XYZ file of C-alpha atoms in Angstrom:
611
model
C -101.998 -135.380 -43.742
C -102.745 -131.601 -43.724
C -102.940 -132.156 -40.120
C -99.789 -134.073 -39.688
C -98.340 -131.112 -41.842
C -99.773 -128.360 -39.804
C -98.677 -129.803 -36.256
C -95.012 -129.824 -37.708
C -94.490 -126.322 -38.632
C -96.237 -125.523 -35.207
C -93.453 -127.568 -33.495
C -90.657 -126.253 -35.597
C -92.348 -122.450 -34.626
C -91.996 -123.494 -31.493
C -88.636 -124.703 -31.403
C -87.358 -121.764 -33.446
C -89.148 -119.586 -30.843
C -87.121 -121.275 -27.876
C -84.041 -121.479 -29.575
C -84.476 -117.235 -30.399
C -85.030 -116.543 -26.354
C -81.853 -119.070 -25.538
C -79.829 -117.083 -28.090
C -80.881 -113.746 -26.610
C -80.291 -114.995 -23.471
C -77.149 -116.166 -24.206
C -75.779 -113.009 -26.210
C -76.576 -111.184 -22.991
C -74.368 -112.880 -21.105
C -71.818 -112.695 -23.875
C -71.635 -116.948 -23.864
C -70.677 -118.813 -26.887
C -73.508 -120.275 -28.896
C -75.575 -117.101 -29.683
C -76.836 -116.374 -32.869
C -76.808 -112.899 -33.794
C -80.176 -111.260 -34.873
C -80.332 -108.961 -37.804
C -80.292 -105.207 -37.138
C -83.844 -105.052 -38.994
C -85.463 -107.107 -37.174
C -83.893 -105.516 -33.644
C -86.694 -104.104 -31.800
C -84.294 -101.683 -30.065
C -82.836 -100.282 -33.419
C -85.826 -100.054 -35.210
C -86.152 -96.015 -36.442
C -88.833 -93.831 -35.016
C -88.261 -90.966 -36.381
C -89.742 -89.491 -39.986
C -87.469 -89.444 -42.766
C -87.984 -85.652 -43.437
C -86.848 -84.380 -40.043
C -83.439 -86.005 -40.596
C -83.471 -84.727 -44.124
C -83.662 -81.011 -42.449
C -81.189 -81.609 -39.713
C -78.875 -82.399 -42.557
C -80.141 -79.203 -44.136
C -79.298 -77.312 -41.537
C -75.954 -78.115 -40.574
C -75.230 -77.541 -44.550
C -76.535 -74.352 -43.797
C -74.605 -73.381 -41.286
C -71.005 -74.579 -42.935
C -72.165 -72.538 -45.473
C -72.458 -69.844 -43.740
C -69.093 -70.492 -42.090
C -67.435 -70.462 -45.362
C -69.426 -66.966 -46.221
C -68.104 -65.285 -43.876
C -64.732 -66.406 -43.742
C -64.080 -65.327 -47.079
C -65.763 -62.404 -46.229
C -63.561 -61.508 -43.503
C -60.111 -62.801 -44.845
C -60.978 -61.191 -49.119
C -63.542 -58.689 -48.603
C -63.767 -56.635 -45.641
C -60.109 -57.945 -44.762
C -58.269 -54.200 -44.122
C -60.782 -53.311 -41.817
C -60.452 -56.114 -39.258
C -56.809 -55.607 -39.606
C -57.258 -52.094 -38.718
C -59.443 -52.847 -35.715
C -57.117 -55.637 -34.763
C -54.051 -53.147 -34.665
C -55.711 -50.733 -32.776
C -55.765 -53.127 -30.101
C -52.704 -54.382 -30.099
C -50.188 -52.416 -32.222
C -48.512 -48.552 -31.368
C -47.008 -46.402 -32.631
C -44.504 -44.675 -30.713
C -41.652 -42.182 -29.643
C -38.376 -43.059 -28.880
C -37.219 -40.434 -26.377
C -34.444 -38.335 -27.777
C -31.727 -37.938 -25.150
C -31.552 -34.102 -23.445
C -28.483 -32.353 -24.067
C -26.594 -31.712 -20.738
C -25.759 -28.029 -19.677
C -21.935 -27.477 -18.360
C -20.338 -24.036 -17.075
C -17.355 -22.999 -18.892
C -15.052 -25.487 -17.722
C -17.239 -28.256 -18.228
C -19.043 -28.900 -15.053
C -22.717 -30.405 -14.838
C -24.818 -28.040 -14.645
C -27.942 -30.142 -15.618
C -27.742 -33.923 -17.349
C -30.762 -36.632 -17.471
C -30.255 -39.842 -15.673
C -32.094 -42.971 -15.737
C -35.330 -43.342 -14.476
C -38.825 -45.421 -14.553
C -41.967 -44.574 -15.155
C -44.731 -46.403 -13.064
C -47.847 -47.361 -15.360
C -50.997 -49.258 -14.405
C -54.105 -50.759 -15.715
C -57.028 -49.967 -13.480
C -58.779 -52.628 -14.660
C -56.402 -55.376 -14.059
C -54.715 -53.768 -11.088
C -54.922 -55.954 -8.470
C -53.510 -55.323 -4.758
C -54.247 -55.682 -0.932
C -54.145 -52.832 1.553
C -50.525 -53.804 2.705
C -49.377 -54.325 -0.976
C -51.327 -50.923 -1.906
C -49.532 -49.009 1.219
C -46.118 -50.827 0.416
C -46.309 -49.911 -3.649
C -47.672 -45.703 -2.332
C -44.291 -45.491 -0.204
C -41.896 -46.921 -2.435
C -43.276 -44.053 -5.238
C -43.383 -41.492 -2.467
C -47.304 -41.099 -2.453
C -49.731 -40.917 -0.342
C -52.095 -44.062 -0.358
C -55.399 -41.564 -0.441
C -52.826 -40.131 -3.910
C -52.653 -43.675 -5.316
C -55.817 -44.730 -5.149
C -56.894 -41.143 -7.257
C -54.851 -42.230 -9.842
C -56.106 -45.574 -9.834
C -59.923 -44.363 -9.790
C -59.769 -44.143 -13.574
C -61.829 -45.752 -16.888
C -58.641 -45.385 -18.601
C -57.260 -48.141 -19.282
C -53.461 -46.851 -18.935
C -52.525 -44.649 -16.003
C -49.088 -42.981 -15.409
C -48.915 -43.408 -11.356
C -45.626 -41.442 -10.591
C -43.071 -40.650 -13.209
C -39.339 -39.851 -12.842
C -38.494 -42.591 -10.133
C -34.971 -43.410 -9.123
C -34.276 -46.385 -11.418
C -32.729 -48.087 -8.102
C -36.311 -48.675 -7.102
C -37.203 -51.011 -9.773
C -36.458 -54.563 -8.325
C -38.318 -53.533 -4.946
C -41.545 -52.522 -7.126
C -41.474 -56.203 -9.115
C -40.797 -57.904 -6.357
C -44.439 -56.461 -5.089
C -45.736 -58.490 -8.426
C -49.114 -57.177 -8.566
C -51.344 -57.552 -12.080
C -51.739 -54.807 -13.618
C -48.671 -52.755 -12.911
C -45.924 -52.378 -14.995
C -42.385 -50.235 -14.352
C -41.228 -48.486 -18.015
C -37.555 -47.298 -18.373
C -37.575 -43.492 -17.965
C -35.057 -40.615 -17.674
C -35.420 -38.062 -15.532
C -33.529 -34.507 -15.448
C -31.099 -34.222 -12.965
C -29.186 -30.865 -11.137
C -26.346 -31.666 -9.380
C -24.669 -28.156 -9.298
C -27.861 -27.156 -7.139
C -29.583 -23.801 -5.888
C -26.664 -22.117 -6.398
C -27.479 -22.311 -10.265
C -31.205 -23.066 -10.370
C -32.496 -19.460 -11.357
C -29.810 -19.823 -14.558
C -30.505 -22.851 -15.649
C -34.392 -23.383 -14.883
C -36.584 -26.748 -14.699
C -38.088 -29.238 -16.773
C -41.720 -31.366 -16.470
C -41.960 -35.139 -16.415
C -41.935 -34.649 -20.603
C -38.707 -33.015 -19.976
C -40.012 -29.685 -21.558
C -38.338 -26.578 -20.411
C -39.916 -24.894 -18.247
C -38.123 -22.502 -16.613
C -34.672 -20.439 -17.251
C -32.024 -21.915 -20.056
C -33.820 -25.589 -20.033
C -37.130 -23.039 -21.562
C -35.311 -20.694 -23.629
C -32.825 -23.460 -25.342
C -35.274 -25.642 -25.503
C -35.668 -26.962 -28.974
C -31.363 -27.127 -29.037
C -31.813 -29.451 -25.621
C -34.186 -31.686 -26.953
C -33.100 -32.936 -30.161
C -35.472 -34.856 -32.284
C -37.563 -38.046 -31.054
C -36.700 -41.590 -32.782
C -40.230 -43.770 -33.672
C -41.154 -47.592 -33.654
C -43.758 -49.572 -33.811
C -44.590 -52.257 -31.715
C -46.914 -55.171 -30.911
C -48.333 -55.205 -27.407
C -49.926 -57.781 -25.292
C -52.944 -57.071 -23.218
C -51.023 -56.645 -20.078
C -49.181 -53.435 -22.068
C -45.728 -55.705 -22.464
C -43.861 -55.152 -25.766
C -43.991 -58.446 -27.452
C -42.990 -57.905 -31.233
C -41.118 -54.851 -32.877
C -42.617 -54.621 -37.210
C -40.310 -53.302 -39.169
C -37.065 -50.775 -38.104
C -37.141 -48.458 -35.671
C -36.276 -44.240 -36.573
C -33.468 -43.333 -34.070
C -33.808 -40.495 -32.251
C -31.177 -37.741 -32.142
C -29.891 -36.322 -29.165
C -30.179 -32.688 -28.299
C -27.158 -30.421 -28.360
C -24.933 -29.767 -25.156
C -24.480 -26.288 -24.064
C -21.643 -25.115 -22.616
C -22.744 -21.516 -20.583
C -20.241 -19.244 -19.869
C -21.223 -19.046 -15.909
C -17.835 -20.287 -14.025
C -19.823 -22.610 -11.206
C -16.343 -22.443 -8.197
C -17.702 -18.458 -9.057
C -20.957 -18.205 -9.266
C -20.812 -21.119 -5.571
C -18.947 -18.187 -4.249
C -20.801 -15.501 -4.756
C -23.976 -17.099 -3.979
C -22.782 -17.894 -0.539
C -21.216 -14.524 0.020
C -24.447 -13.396 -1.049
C -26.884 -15.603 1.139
C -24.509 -14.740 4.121
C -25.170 -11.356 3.610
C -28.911 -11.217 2.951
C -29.127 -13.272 6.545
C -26.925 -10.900 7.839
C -28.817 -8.208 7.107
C -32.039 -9.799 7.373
C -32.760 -8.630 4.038
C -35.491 -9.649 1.583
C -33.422 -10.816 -1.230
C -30.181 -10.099 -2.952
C -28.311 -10.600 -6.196
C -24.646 -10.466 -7.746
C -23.211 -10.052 -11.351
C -20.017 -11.090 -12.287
C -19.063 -9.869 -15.937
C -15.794 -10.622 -17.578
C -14.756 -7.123 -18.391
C -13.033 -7.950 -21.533
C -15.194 -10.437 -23.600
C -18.538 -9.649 -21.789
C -19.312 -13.387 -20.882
C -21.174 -13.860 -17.919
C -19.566 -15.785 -15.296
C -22.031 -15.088 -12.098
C -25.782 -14.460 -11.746
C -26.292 -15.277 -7.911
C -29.979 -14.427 -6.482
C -31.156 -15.168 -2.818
C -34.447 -14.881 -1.947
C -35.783 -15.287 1.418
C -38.870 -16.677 -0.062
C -38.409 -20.905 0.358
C -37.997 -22.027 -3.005
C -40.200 -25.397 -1.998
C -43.430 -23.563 -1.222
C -46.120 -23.275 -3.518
C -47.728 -20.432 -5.984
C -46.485 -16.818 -5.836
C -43.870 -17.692 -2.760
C -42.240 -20.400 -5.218
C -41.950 -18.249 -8.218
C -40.674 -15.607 -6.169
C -37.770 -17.813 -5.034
C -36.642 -18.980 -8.272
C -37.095 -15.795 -10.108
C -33.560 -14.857 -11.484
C -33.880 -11.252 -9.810
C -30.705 -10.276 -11.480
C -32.413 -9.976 -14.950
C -35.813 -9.308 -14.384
C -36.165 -7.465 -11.524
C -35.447 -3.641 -12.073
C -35.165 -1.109 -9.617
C -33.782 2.391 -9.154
C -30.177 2.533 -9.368
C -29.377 5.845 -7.118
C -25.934 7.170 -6.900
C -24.330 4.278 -9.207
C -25.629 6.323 -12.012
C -23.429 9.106 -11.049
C -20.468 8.563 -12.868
C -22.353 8.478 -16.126
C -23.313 12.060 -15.694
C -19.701 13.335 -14.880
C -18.267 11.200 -17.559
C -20.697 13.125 -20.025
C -19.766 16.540 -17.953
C -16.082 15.347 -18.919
C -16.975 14.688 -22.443
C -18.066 18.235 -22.846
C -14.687 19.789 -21.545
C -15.037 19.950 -17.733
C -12.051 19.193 -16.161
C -11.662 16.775 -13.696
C -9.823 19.853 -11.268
C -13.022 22.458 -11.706
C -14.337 23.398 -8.536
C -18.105 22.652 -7.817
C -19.341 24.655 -4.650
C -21.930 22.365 -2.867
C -22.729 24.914 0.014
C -24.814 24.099 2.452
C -25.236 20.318 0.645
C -28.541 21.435 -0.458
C -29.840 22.966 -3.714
C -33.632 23.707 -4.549
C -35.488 23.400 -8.029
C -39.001 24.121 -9.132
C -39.504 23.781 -5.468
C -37.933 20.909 -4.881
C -35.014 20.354 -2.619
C -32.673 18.482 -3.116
C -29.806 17.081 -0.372
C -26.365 16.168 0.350
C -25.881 13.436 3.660
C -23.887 16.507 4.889
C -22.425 20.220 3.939
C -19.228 19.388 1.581
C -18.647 22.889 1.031
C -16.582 23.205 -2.304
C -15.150 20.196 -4.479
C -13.213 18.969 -7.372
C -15.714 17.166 -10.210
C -13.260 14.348 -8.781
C -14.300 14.781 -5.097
C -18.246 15.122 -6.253
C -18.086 11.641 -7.323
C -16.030 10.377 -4.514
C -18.064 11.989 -1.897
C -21.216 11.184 -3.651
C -22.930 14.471 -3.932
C -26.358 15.163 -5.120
C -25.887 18.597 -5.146
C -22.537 18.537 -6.752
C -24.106 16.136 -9.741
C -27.235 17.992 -10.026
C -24.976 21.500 -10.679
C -22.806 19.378 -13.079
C -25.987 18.036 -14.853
C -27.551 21.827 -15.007
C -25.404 22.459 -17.709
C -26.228 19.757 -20.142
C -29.070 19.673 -22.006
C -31.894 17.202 -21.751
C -31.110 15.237 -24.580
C -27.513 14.680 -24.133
C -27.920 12.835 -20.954
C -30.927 11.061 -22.218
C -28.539 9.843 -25.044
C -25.925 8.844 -22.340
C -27.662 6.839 -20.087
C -29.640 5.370 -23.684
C -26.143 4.586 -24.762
C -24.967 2.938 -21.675
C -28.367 0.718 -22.619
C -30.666 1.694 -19.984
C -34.175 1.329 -21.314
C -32.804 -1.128 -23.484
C -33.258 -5.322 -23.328
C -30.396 -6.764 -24.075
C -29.899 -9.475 -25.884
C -29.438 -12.404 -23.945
C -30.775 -15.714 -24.613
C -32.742 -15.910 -20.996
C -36.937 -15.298 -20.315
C -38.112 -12.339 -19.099
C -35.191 -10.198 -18.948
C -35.994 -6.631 -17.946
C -35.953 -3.569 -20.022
C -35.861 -0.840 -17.541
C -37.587 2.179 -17.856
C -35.791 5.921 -19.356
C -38.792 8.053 -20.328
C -38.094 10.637 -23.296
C -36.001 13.767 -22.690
C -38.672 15.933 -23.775
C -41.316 15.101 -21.095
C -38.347 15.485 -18.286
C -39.347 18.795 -16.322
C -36.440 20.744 -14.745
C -36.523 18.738 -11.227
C -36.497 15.069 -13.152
C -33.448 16.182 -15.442
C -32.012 16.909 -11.567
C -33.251 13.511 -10.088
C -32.326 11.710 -13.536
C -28.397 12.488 -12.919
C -28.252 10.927 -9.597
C -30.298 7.584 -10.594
C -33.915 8.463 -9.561
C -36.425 8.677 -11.792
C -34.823 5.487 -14.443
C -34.971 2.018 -13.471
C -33.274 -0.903 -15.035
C -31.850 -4.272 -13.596
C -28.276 -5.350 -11.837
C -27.362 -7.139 -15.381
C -28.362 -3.794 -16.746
C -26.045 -1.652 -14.268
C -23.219 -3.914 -14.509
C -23.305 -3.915 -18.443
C -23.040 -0.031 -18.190
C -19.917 -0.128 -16.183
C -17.906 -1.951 -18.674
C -17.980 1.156 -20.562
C -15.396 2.085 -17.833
C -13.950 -0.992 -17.782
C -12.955 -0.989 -21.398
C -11.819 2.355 -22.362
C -15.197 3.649 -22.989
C -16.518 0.827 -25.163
C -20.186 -0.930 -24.077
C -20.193 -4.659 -24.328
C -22.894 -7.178 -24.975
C -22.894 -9.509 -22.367
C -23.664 -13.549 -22.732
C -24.504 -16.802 -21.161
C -22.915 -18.576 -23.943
C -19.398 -19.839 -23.548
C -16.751 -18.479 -26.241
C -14.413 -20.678 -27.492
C -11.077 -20.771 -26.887
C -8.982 -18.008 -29.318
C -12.532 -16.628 -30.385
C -12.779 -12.915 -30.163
C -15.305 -10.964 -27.990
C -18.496 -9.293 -29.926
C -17.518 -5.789 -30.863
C -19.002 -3.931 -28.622
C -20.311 -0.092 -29.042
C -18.029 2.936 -28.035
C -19.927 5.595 -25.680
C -16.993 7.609 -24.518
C -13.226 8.394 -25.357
C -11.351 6.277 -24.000
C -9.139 8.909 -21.896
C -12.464 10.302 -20.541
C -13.185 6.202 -19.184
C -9.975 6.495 -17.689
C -10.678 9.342 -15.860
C -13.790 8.420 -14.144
C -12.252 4.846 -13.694
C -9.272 6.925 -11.559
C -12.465 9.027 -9.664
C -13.957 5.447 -9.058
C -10.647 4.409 -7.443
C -10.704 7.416 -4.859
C -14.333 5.986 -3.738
C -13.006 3.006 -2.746
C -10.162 4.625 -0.845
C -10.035 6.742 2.244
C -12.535 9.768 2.173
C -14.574 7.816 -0.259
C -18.220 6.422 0.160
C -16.974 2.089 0.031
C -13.159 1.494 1.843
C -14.957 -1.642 2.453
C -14.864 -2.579 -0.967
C -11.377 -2.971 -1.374
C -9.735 -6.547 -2.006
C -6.781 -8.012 -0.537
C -4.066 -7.598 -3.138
C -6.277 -6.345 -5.543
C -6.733 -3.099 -6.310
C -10.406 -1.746 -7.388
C -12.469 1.136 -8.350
C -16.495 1.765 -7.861
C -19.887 3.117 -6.822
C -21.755 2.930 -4.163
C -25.898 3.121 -4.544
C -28.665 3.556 -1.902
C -32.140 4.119 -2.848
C -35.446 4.759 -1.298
C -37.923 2.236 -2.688
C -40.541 3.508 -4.118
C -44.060 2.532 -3.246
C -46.944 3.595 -5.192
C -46.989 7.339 -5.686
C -44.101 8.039 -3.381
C -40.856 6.627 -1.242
C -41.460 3.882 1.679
C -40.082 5.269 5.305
C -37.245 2.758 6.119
C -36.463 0.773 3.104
C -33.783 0.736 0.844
C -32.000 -1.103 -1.895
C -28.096 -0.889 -1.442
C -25.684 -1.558 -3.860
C -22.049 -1.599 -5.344
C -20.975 -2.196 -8.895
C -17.270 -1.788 -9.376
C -14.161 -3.066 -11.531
C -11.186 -4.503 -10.705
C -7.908 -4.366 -11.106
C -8.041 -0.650 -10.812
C -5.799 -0.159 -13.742
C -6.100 -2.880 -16.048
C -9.837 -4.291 -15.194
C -10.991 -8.073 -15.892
C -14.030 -8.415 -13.960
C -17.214 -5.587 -13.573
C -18.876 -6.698 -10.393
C -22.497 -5.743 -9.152
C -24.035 -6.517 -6.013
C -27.914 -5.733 -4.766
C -29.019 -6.234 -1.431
C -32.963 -5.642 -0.732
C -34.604 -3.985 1.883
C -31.460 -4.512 4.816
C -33.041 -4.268 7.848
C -31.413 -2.071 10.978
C -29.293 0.536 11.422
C -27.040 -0.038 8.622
C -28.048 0.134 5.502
C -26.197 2.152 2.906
C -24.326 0.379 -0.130
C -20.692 0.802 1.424
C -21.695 -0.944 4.349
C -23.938 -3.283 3.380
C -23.151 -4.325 -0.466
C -19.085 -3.244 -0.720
C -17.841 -6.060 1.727
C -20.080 -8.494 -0.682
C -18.052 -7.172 -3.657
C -14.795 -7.291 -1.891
C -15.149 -11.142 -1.253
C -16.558 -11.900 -4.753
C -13.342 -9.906 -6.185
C -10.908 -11.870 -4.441
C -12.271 -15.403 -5.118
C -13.080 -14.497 -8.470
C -9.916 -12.909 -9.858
C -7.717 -15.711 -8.069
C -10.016 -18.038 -9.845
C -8.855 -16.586 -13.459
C -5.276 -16.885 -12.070
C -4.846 -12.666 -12.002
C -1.896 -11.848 -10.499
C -2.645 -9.752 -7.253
C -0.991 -6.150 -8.193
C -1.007 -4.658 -4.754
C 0.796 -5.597 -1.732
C -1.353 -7.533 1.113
C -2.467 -5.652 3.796
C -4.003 -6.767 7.075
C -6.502 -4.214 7.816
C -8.174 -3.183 4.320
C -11.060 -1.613 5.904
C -9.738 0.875 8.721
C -10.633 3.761 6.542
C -13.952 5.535 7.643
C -16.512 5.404 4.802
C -18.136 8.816 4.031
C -21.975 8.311 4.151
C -23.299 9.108 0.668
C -26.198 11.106 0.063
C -30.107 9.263 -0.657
């Protein structure tokens, strides 16, 4: 029996056995009629692996969320302004919104100077990507070189200005490149379109549109206004992608309106480069002075430096000579010493014996061009004698013509909203020996500048009363600075009739006189002085006059430098200049002409006036 028993659970072993392979078999395959197994009894899914290492994977990753969680609240609670601060460093600015530059007009409202739109081109060196051809193509369109570009592009900055100020015309042509790392900003850029004529008035700017030069330097903080501020989210590529919060608006700077008359001041800068050509001189300048209010309506300079070179030949050619240049004014200072001679009771009829034309002091002599013989004070100043001044002068003290020629603001800056204008130089009476109180009455020995010279002749001009002059435009109806009284105002008159008979036949300048215009002035030539002494050859000529004769509206200076040939004294040379400027000028203020036209203006003979 135990037998029996034994053989049958062998067979049903066996059986179960076969019938387990078949069903593996069959699942497989996938057929119907497998049994499943149970998982833990699968030989392929039975675990390996000790229960603690699972137990400190788990750990681990706990661990780790943990920390997670740490240091997210440490960076969003705790420490959470200064990740915002380091995040807005990166992408957030702060920054200026230009103010616009107020434009500069002449009196009648021309453009003088104005700011027009421009672009700024800005690039990332470290994104910039570009061929040669691309690189050559984007160095011509900003008017570099390519050796120039790639300077500015050898930089660890991260943000490079590459050119600044470019016509704003040129923007489609630079994105149409498309390169990475470049980026074209809206810009303005200062514009001139009166040109040289004006440039030593109204000066420069840099890129930052700071003044730099002339009006745009002295005006400056009235030009520039104040600058608006934003600030803005940018990308990584530099591009504006979010504005927080409003934006300050900027406020524009003022406009100035100068009193300089530009169809004028054109003029007389060509008249003026025409004759510095002409003459092959080194430079030249012109003042035009509106004899009544003072207001400046010309400051022409010509320089035969070329105003596009570099260093010392640059600054040379936009220096406003007119203002900051002085020099010494020879026989235009003339009538200053007879007015004062007239002041003190001379008559204008007293007989001055010049002899020979020569007269010596301390050793010193002193000469006429030629022997005059015996003249009227009236004839002294129309013949322009030295000796005839120098007697005239002999009998006033030191100080009184010290105080004239102070009074008439020689030594003196005046006050005029422009850099650098001269001062001129009128040492103290009491250090004058006998032989400088001589040389001091005919204009050596005193320097000052043309502004200077013309300013003194308003004094004749205006019935003996000095005016300030300005750049600044008055309004219409406002009334002209008081200005300072020097002499009577019958004395002006009386030198302003002797300044007539210059101009006229048997004077020193019949080539100053206007067509239908009548005038009165002085001619000037002076050695220049070089170091210790005089240079051989080289002169300044000049002419500073008034016109019309009776009833003035315009003083009128003119400088020319160094003339070269022949030629060379202030009749000649500076008195046709003055002539031309006259005309334009007082047909430009609508004067009526109050002589008749005549053909030939200049046949008179000038008399050569004495160095």
């Amino acid at each position: 029996m135990i037998g029996a028993r034994g053989l049958g659970k062998a067979a049903r072993a066996t059986r179960e056995a076969a019938t387990g392979a078949r069903s593996a078999r069959l699942i497989g395959r996938g057929l119907p009629g497998a049994r499943s197994m149970p998982n833990s009894t699968s030989p392929l899914l039975a675990s390996r692996t000790p229960p603690g290492r699972s137990q400190f994977v788990v750990a681990l990753l706990a661990l780790a969320f943990l920390a997670l969680a740490a240091r997210a609240v440490w960076v969003q609670w705790v420490d959470a302004d200064f990740y915002q601060r380091q995040g807005d460093k990166r992408v957030v600015r702060n920054e200026d919104v230009p103010a616009g530059r107020g434009r500069i007009l002449d009196r009648h409202g021309a453009l003088l100077a104005t700011s027009v739109p421009a672009i700024d081109l800005v690039a990332d060196p470290q994104l910039f990507a570009a061929d040669a051809a691309q690189r050559r193509t984007l160095a011509r369109l900003a008017g570099m070189t390519p050796a120039a570009l790639e300077r500015r592009l050898d930089s660890p900055s991260r943000f490079v200005y590459l050119k600044r100020g470019l016509d704003a015309e040129l923007r489609e042509r630079i994105d149409a490149i498309g390169l990475p790392g470049l980026r074209v900003e809206a810009s303005l850029r200062r514009s001139y379109p009166a040109g040289a004529s004006v440039a030593p008035i109204v000066g420069f700017t840099d890129v930052e549109r700071k003044g730099l030069e002339g009006i745009e330097l002295v005006l400056d903080t009235a030009l520039s206004g104040h600058d608006g501020a934003r600030t803005v989210v940018r990308d990584r590529y530099g591009r504006v992608v979010e504005q927080l919060g409003d934006a300050l608006a900027p406020r524009d700077g003022q406009d100035l309106r100068l009193s300089i008359d530009l169809a004028v001041q054109h003029h007389a800068y060509q008249r003026l480069r025409d004759a510095v050509a002409a003459r092959r001189a080194r430079s030249g300048s012109a003042v035009v002075l509106d004899a009544r209010s003072g207001e400046i309506l010309a400051l022409a300079n010509i320089s035969s430096a070329d105003p596009a070179a570099r260093g010392r030949a640059a600054a040379a050619a936009r220096r406003n000579r007119a203002l900051t240049d002085i020099f010494e004014p020879g026989s235009t200072v003339k009538p200053f010493t007879i007015a004062l001679a007239l002041q003190r009771g001379v008559p204008a009829g007293r007989i001055v014996d010049t002899g020979d034309g020569t007269i010596r002091i301390a050793g010193a002599t002193i000469r006429d061009h030629r022997p005059h013989g015996a003249l009227t004070v009236s004839e002294v100043l129309q013949k322009s004698s030295n000796v005839g001044t120098v007697k005239l002068a002999q009998q006033i003290p030191s100080a009184e013509l010290w105080r004239m020629l102070s009074a008439v603001g020689i030594g003196h800056k005046p006050a005029l909203e422009f850099p650098g204008v001269a001062t001129g130089v009128l040492r103290p009476h009491a250090g004058w020996r006998p032989v400088e109180h001589a040389t001091m009455s005919y204009g050596y020995g005193l320097s000052l500048s043309l502004l200077q010279l013309a300013r003194a002749y308003t004094v004749f001009a205006n019935d003996g009363v000095l005016l300030q002059p300005t750049l600044r435009a008055r309004d219409d109806g406002a009334a002209a600075a008081p200005g300072t009284r020097v002499i009577a105002p019958e004395v002006a008159r009386q030198v302003r009739a002797m300044l007539r008979l210059a101009t006229g036949a048997g004077g020193t300048a019949p080539k100053a006189q206007a067509q239908g215009y009548s005038v009165a002035g002085k001619t000037g030539t002076a050695r220049k002085q070089e170091g210790r002494g005089y240079a051989a050859g080289k002169y300044r000529s000049s002419f500073v006059g008034l016109a019309p004769a009776d009833d003035p509206r315009i003083v009128v200076a003119v400088m020319i430098d160094e003339p070269q040939g022949a030629v060379f004294y202030g009749g000649e040379v500076a008195a046709p200049v003055f002539a031309e400027i006259v005309q334009h000028t007082l047909r430009q203020l609508g004067v009526a002409p109050d002589l008749d036209v005549v053909p030939a203006i200049h046949a008179a003979p000038a008399v050569e006036e004495s160095l």
